[in-house]
Every structure is written in structure tokens, then in C-alpha cells.
Coordinates of C-alpha atoms in Angstrom, one line a residue:
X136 CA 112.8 100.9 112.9
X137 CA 111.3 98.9 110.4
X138 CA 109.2 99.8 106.9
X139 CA 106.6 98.0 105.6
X140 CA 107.5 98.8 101.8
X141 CA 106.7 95.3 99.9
X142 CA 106.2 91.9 100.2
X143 CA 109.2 90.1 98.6
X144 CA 111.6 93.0 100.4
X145 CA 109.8 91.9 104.0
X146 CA 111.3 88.9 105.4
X147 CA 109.2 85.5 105.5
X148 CA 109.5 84.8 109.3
X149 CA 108.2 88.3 110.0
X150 CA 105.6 88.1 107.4
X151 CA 104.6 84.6 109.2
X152 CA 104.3 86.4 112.0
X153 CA 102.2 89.3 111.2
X154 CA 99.6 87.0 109.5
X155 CA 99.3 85.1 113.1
X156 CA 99.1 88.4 115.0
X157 CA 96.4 89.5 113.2
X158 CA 94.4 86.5 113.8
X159 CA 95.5 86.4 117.6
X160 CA 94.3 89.7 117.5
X161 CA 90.9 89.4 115.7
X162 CA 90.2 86.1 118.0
X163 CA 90.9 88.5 121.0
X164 CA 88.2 91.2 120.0
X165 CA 85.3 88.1 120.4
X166 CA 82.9 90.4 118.3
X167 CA 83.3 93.3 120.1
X168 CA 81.5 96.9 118.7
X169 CA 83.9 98.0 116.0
X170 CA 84.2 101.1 118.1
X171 CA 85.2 99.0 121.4
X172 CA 89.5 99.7 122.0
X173 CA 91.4 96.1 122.2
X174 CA 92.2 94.9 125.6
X175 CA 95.7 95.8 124.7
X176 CA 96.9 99.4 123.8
X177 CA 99.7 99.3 122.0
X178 CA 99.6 102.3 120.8
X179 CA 98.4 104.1 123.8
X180 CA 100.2 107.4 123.5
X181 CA 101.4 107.0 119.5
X182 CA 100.3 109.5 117.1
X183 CA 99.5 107.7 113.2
X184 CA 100.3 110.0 110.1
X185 CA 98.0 108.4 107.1
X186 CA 98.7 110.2 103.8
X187 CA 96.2 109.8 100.8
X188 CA 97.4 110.9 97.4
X189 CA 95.1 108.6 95.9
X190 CA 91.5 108.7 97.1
X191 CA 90.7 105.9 99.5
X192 CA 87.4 104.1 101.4
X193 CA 88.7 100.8 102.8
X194 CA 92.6 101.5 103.2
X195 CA 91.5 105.1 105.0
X196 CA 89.0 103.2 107.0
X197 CA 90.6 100.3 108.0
X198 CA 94.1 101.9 109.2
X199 CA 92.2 104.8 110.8
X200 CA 89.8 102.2 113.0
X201 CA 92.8 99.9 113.3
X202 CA 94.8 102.4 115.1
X203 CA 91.8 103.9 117.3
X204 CA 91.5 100.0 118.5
X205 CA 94.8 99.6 119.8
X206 CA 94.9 103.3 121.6
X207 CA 96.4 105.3 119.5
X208 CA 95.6 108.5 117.4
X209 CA 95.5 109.3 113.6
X210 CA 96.0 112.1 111.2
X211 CA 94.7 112.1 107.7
X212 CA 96.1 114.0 105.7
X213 CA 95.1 114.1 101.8
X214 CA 97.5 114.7 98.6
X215 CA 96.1 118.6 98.2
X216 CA 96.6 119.4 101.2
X217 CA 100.2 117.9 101.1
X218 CA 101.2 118.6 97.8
X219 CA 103.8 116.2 97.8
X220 CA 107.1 116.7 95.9
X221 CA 105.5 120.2 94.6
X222 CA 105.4 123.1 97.5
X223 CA 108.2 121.1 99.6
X224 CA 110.3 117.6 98.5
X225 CA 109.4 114.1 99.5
X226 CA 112.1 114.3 102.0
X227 CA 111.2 117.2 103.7
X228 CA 108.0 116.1 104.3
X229 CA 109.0 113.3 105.8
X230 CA 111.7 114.8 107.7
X231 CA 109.3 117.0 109.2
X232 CA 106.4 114.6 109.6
X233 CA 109.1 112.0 111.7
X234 CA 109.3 114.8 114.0
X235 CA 105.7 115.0 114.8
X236 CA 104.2 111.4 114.6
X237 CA 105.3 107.6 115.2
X238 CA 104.3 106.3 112.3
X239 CA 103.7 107.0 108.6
X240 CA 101.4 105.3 106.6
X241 CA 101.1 106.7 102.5
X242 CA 99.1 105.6 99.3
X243 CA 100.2 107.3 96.5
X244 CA 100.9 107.0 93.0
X245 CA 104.5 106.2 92.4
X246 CA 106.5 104.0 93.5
X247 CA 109.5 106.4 93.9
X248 CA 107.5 108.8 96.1
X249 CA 107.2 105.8 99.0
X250 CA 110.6 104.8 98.5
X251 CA 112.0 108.5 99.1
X252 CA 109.3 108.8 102.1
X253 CA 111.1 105.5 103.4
X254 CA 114.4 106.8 102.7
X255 CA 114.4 109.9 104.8
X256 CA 111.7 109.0 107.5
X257 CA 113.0 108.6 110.7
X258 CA 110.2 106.5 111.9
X259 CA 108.3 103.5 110.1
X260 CA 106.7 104.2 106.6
X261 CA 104.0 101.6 105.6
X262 CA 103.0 101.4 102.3
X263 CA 99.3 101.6 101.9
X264 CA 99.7 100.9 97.5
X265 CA 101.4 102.0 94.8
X266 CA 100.8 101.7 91.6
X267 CA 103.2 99.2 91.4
X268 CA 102.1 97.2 94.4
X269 CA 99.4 97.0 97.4
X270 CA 101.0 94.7 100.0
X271 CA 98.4 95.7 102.9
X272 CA 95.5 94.0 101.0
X273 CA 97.3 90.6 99.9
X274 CA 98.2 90.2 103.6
X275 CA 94.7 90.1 104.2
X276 CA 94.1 88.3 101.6
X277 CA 96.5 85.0 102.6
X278 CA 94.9 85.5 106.4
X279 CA 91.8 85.6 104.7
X280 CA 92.3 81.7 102.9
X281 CA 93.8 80.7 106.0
X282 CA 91.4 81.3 108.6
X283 CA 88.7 79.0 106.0
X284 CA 91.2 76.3 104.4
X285 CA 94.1 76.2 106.7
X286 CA 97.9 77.2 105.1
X287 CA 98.3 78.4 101.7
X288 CA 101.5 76.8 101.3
X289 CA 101.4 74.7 98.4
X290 CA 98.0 75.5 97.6
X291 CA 97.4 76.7 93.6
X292 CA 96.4 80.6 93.2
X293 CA 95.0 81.7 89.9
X294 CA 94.7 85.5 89.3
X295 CA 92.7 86.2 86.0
X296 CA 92.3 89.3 84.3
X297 CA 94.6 92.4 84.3
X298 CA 98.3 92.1 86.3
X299 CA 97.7 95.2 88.3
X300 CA 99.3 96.2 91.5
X301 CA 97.3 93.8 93.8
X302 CA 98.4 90.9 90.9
X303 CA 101.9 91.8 91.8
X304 CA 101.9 92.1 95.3
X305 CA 100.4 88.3 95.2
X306 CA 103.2 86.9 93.0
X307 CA 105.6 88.3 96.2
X308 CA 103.5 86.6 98.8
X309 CA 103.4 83.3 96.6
X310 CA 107.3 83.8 96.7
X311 CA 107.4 84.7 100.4
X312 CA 104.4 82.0 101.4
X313 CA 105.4 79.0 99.0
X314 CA 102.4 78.9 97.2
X315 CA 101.5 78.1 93.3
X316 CA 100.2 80.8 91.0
X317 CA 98.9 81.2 87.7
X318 CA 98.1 84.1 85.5
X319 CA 95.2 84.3 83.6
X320 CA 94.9 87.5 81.0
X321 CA 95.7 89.1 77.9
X322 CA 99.2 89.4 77.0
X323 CA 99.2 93.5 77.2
X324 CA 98.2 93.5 80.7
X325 CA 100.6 90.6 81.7
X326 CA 102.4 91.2 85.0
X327 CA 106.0 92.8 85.3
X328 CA 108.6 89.2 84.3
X329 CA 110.4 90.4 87.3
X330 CA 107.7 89.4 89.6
X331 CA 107.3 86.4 87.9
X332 CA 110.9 85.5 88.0
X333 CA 111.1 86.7 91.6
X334 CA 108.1 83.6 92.9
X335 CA 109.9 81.2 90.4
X336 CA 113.7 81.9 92.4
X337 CA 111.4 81.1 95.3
X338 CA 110.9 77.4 94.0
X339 CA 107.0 77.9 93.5
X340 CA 105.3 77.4 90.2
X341 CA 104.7 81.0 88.7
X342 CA 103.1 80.6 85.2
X343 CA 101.0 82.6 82.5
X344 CA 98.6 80.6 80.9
X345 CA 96.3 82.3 78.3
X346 CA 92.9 80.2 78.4
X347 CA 91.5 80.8 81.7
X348 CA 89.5 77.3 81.8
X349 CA 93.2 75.5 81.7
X350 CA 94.5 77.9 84.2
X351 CA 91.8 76.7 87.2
X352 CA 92.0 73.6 87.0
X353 CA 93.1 72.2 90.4
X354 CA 92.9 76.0 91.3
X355 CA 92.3 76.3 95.6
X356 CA 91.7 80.2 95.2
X357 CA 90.3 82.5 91.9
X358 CA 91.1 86.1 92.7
X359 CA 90.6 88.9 90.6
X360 CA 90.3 93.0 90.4
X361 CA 88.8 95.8 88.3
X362 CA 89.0 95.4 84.8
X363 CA 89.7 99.8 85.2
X364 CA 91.0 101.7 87.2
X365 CA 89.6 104.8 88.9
X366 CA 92.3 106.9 87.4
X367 CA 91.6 105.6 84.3
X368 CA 90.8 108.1 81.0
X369 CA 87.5 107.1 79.5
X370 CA 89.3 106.3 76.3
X371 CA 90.9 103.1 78.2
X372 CA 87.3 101.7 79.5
X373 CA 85.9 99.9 76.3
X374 CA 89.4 98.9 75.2
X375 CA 90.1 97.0 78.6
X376 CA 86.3 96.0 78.5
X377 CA 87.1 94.1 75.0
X378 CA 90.2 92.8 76.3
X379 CA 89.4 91.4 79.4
X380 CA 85.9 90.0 78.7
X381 CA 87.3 86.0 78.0
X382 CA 88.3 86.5 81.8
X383 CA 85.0 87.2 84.3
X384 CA 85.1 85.0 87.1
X385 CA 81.9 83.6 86.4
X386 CA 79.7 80.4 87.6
X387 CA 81.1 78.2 84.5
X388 CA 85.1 79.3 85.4
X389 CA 84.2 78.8 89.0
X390 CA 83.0 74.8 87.9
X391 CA 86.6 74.7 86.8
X392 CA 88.6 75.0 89.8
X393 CA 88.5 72.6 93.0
X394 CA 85.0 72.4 94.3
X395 CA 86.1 74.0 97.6
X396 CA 88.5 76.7 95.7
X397 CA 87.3 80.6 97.2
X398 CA 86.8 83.3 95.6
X399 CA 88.5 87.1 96.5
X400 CA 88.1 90.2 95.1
X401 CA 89.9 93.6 96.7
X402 CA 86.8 95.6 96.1
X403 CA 85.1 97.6 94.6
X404 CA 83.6 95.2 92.3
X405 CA 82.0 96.6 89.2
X406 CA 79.5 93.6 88.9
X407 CA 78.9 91.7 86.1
X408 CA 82.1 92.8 84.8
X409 CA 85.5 91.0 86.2
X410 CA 82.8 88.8 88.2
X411 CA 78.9 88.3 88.2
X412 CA 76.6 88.6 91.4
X413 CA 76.6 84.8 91.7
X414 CA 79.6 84.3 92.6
X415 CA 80.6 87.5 94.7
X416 CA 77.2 86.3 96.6
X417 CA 77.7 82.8 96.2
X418 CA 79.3 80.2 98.6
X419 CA 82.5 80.2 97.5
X420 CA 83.3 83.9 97.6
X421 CA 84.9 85.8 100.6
X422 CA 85.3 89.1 99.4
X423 CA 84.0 90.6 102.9
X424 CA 85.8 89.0 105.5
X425 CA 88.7 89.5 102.7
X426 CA 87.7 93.3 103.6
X427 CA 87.4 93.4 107.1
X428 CA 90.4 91.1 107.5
X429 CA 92.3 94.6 106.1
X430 CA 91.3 96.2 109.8
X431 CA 93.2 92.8 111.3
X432 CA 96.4 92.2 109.3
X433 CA 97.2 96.4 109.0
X434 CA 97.3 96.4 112.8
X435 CA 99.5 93.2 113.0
X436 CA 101.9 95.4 110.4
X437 CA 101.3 98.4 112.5
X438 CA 102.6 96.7 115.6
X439 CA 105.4 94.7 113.7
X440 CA 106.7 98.0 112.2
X441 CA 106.4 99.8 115.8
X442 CA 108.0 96.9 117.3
X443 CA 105.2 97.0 120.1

């Protein structure tokens, strides 16, 4: 049995792996109806818990079509109806759960409630974000600059504006994937050291730098997220709003990087915020097959995780 908890806690081999099983994968579909079942059914037969605590439109859409595709069934199941860690523990839940379905797949708040769903699961627990992390998406993410520039390896990554969950998760993978990254923010919304530290121990070049021009240049990919969260009180919105302004991923910051650098953003995009319509329409963006490469790589982590 094997969890899909984090990047930097998933070996590099297996992560290697996944990424080329998802584009087997995707090659094998040869633009097939979304609603078509692969030629392979791996999960003929396997029943797919998916747990949302936190409300959801591509994670919950992506898993839920990437496990119809491969034969198998899903249950969703949302945090009120659950009521995690409140009418029963974590661990009962997924005591109970393991006895009913193959896999577990759970986006919720803390970090502690996936780790005790991972602790006492007797089946595979993928973890579909955190507020600490969101490994699903960056593994979409590095399929996503592979399958247009060839291997990230070595390649520069600049994330600029807030060091969020998905910042996190991409410091692992530059760890994990030997590539270069730069931060590019205000120093309150700096990522956690560790993760820094962790992609440094790596032997990559993990760095902060403060003036976003510096930090692209030479930059192969510009990524960044929502300058606020969903969750977030209304209170927060203008305060991040001052803070982050400096950073949009604009035309001029674009100009900065290599001239065949991408552009990636998780989505939703609050345009003309963290990023203006030309570029998330431009040529250098790939924010949608970035999306639909989520359907892909969760089914390569599905089948790693299953061992099928």
C-alpha cells in the first residue's frame, strides 16, 4: 500500500514514473470523448472514496472523471456530511471507510487531518491539498512544461507572489525533479525555510529574491496563484491586494524572462490581479492544458498508489 501524502516524502523514481504514466496514458486516449473509458481498466471493479472539506471544481472533477476512465467508481462525499474529527475521529472514519472502498482521496484543511487519515487507513490515502501543500496540481504542472519544452531538470522556475500551498508543493518537486527556483514576494508571505532548505539539501538553487524583474531573468517558467484565498476574511483582501501588487505577472515581467519561458497558473484566476488577460491568453501561457493535465497525472498517482 502506498500514500500519496507530498512531494518531497514520495520517492523520485516513482515520481518519474507517474509523470510518464500520465503522459503514456493521455497519448493512449488519441482525443477520445472525455466520457469514452481508456482501453485499459484498471480500476475495473475498484470503488474511489473522494472527500471534500474544502469546496472543490477541478480537483472534484478531475479525480471523479479520472477514475470513471479507467473503470472504476467514485463516491463523493463532502465535509458536512462527514463531519470530520467532530461526530466520529479522523481514525474512525478512515477505519471504516478502508472497509468499504479501495481508495481514499481527501482535500481538507489541515495538514494533521490527512496525516491521521494516512495513519489509520488501511488502503491508499491521496492527498488532494492541504493548506500546507497541493501535490496533485504541481504534478501536473512539471507534465505540463514537459510535454512543450522537454525536462524540467535544470531549467529555472520563478514563483512570484504569495508562498501558498501550491508555492510549497513546487519547492518539493524542484527538490525531487532537480530544477532551479526562485521566490518572488513580500517577505510576510514568504514560503515555510523548511521548504526552502529541503530543494537546497537537494543540490538545486532555492532562493528569495525581492524584485521580481531580477528574479526572471533567465526564468524557463513564471508561475503564480491567487493573491486570496477563498477562505479568506474580507479584512485580508485589500491588505494582500497592497502587498502583492509589485508582483502581477504582467506583459513587462513576462519581457524579463527567456523568450520561450511559459506561463502556469492553478486556476481560478482573478484577472487583472496576480496576472492580466494578456498573458493568461497570450502565447506563452498554459494554464489550460496545466488544467486538464490534472485529469492525466491524478490517474497516473491513482494507479501508482493502487499498484495497478
Amino acid at each position: 500500500m502506498q500514500h500519496f501524502l507530498d512531494i518531497h516524502t514520495t520517492d523520485p523514481a516513482a515520481l518519474r514514473a507517474m509523470i510518464d504514466s500520465a503522459r503514456a496514458m493521455k497519448d493512449a486516449r488519441g482525443g477520445r470523448p472525455r466520457g469514452a473509458t481508456d482501453d485499459e481498466q484498471p480500476l475495473a471493479g475498484r470503488m474511489v472514496a473522494l472527500i471534500f472539506e474544502k469546496p472543490s471544481t477541478r480537483t472534484r472533477v478531475s479525480f471523479d472523471v479520472g477514475v470513471r476512465q479507467m473503470g472504476g467508481q467514485t463516491m463523493v462525499l463532502s465535509g458536512r456530511e462527514m463531519q470530520l474529527g467532530h461526530g466520529e475521529t479522523i481514525a474512525d472514519t478512515a477505519r471504516v471507510l478502508s472497509r468499504y472502498v479501495d481508495l481514499i482521496m481527501i482535500r481538507t484543511y489541515e495538514e494533521a487531518t490527512l496525516q491521521e487519515m494516512a495513519e489509520h487507513a488501511t488502503v491508499p490515502v491521496i492527498n488532494g491539498l492541504t493548506n500546507r501543500t497541493h501535490p496533485c496540481q504541481i504534478m501536473a504542472d512539471v507534465m505540463t512544461y514537459e510535454e512543450h519544452r522537454g525536462p524540467i531538470r535544470g531549467r529555472k522556475v520563478v514563483w512570484s507572489g504569495d508562498g501558498n500551498n501550491v508555492c510549497a508543493s513546487f519547492l518539493h518537486a524542484a527538490g525531487q525533479f532537480g530544477f532551479d527556483f526562485t521566490f518572488t514576494g513580500p517577505e510576510p508571505l514568504d514560503p515555510e525555510r523548511g521548504w526552502l532548505e529541503f530543494a537546497r539539501a537537494q543540490g538545486v538553487d532555492a532562493r528569495i529574491e525581492r524584485d521580481p524583474f531580477k528574479a526572471v531573468a533567465g526564468a524557463d517558467l513564471v508561475v503564480t496563484d491567487t493573491w486570496v484565498s477563498m477562505h479568506d476574511p474580507e479584512s485580508a483582501k485589500e491588505r494582500r491586494h497592497n502587498q502583492l501588487r509589485g508582483y502581477q505577472v504582467n506583459a513587462a515581467l513576462m519581457a524579463g524572462a527567456n523568450p520561450d519561458a511559459l506561463f502556469m497558473h492553478c486556476l481560478p484566476a482573478h484577472r487583472e490581479d496576480e496576472v492580466t488577460s494578456a498573458v493568461m491568453d497570450g502565447p506563452a501561457s498554459v494554464v489550460f492544458e496545466e488544467a486538464e493535465n490534472r485529469l492525466h497525472a491524478q490517474k497516473a498517482i491513482m494507479r501508482w498508489c493502487l499498484g495497478v
